[in-house]
mmCIF file of C-alpha atoms in Angstrom:
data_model
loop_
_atom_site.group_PDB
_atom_site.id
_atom_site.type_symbol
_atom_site.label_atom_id
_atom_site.label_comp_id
_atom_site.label_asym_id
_atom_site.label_seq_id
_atom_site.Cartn_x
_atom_site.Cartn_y
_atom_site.Cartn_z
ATOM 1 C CA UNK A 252 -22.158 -28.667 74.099
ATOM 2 C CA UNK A 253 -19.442 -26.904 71.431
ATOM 3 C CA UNK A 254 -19.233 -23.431 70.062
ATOM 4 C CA UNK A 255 -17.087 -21.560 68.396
ATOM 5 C CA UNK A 256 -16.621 -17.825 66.807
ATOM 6 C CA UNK A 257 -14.945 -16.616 63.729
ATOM 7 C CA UNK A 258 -14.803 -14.762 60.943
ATOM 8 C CA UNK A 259 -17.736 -15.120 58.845
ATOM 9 C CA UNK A 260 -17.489 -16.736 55.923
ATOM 10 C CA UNK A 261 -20.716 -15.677 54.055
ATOM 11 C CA UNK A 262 -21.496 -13.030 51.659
ATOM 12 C CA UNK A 263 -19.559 -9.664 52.926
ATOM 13 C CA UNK A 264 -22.626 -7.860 51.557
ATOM 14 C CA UNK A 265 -24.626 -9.177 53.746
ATOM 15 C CA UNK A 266 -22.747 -7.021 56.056
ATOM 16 C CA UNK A 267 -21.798 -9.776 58.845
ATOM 17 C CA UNK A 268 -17.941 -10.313 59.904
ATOM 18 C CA UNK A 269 -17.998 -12.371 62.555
ATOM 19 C CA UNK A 270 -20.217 -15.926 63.450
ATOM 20 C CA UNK A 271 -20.577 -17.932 66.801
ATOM 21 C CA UNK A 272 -22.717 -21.264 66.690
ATOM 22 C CA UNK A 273 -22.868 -23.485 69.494
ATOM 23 C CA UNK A 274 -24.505 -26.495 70.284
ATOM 24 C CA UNK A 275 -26.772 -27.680 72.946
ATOM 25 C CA UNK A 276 -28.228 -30.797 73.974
ATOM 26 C CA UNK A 277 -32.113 -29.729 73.532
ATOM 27 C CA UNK A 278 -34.344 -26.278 74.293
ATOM 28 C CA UNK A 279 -34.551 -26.866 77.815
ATOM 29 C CA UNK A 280 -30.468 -26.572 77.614
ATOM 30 C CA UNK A 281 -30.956 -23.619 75.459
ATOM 31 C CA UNK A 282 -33.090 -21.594 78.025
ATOM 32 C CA UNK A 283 -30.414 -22.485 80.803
ATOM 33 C CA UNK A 284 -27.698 -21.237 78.798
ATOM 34 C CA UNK A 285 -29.143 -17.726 77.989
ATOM 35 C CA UNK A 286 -30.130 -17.801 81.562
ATOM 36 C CA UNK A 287 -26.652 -18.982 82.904
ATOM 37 C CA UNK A 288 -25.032 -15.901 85.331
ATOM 38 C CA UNK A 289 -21.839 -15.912 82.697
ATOM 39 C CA UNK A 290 -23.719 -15.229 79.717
ATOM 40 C CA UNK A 291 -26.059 -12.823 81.483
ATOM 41 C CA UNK A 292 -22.663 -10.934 82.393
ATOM 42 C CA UNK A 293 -21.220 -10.883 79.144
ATOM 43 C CA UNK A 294 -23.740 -9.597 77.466
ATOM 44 C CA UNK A 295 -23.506 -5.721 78.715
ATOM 45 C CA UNK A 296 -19.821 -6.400 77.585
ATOM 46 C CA UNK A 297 -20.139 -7.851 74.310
ATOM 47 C CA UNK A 298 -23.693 -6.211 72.590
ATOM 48 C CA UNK A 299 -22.709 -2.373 72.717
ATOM 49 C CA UNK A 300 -19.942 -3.582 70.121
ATOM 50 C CA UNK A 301 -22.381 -4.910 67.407
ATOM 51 C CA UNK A 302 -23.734 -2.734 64.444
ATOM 52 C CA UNK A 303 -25.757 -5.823 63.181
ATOM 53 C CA UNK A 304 -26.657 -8.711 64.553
ATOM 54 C CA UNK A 305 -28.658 -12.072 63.287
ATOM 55 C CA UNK A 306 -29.947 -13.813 66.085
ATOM 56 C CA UNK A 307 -31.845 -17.791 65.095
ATOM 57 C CA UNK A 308 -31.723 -21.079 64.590
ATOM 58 C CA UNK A 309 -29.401 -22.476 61.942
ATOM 59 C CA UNK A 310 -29.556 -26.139 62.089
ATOM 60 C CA UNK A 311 -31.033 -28.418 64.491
ATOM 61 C CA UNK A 312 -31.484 -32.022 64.352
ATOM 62 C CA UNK A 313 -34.998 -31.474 65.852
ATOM 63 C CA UNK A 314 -37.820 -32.719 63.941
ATOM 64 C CA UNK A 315 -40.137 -30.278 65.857
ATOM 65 C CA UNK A 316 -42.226 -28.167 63.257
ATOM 66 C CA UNK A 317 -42.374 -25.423 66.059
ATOM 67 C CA UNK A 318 -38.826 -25.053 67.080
ATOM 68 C CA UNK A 319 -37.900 -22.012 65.797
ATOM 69 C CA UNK A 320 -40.901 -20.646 67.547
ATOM 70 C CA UNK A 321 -40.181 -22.013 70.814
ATOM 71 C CA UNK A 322 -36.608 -20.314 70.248
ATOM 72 C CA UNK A 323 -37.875 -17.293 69.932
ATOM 73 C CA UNK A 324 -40.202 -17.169 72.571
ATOM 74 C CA UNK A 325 -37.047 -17.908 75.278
ATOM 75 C CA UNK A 326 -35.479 -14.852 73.869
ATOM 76 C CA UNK A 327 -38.357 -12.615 74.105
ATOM 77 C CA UNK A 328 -39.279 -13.635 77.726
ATOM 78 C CA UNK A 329 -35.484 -13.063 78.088
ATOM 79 C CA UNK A 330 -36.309 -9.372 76.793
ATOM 80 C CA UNK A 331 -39.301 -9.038 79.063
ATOM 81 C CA UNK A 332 -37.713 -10.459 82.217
ATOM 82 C CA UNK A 333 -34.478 -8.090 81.742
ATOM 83 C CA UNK A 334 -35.036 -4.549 80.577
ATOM 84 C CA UNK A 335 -31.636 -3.777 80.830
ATOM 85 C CA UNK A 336 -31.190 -6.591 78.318
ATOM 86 C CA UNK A 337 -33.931 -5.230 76.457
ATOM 87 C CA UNK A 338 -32.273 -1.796 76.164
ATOM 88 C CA UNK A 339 -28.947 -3.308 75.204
ATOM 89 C CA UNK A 340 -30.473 -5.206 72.481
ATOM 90 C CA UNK A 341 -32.488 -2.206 70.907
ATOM 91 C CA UNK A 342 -29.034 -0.205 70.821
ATOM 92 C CA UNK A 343 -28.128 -2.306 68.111
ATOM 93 C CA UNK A 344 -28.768 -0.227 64.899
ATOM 94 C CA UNK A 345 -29.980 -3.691 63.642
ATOM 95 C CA UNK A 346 -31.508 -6.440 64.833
ATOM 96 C CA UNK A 347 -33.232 -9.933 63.090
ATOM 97 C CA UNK A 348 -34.514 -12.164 65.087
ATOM 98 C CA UNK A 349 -35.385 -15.794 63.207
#
């Protein structure tokens, strides 16, 4: 796995400052990482901060035609298994998932 978070780079109109990409090993890694206690914990701490916020895939090296889908679908049963999640994700004035 790597990550890392800066200062965004793209198109200031776009109104975006800041990126983080990270990556993981496949989806299965994915679901245990937005799962993982630390990242669960952080979030409370971190979302009420955002005004906008772009949440998808970027670049994969998975040939799956279906990926993005199956992305998705761990974050919404991430917003259906934790309200509280679900609350602190609607606070953000906006939100695109992709």
């Amino acid at each position: 796995m790597f990550s890392t978070v800066g200062r965004l780079l793209g198109d200031p109109a776009e109104g975006y400052t800041h990126g983080y990409s990270f990556g993981l090993a496949d989806l299965g890694a994915f679901e245990r990482y937005m799962y993982d206690p630390v990242h669960l914990a952080g979030d409370p701490e971190i979302l009420p901060h955002y005004a906008k916020l772009h949440v998808g895939l970027a670049v994969s090296d998975d040939p799956d035609p279906e990926l993005a889908a199956k992305i998705t679908a761990v974050y919404q049963g991430k917003l259906a298994e934790y309200p509280e999640w679900e609350r602190l994700m609607a606070a953000i004035p906006e939100v695109r998932f992709s």
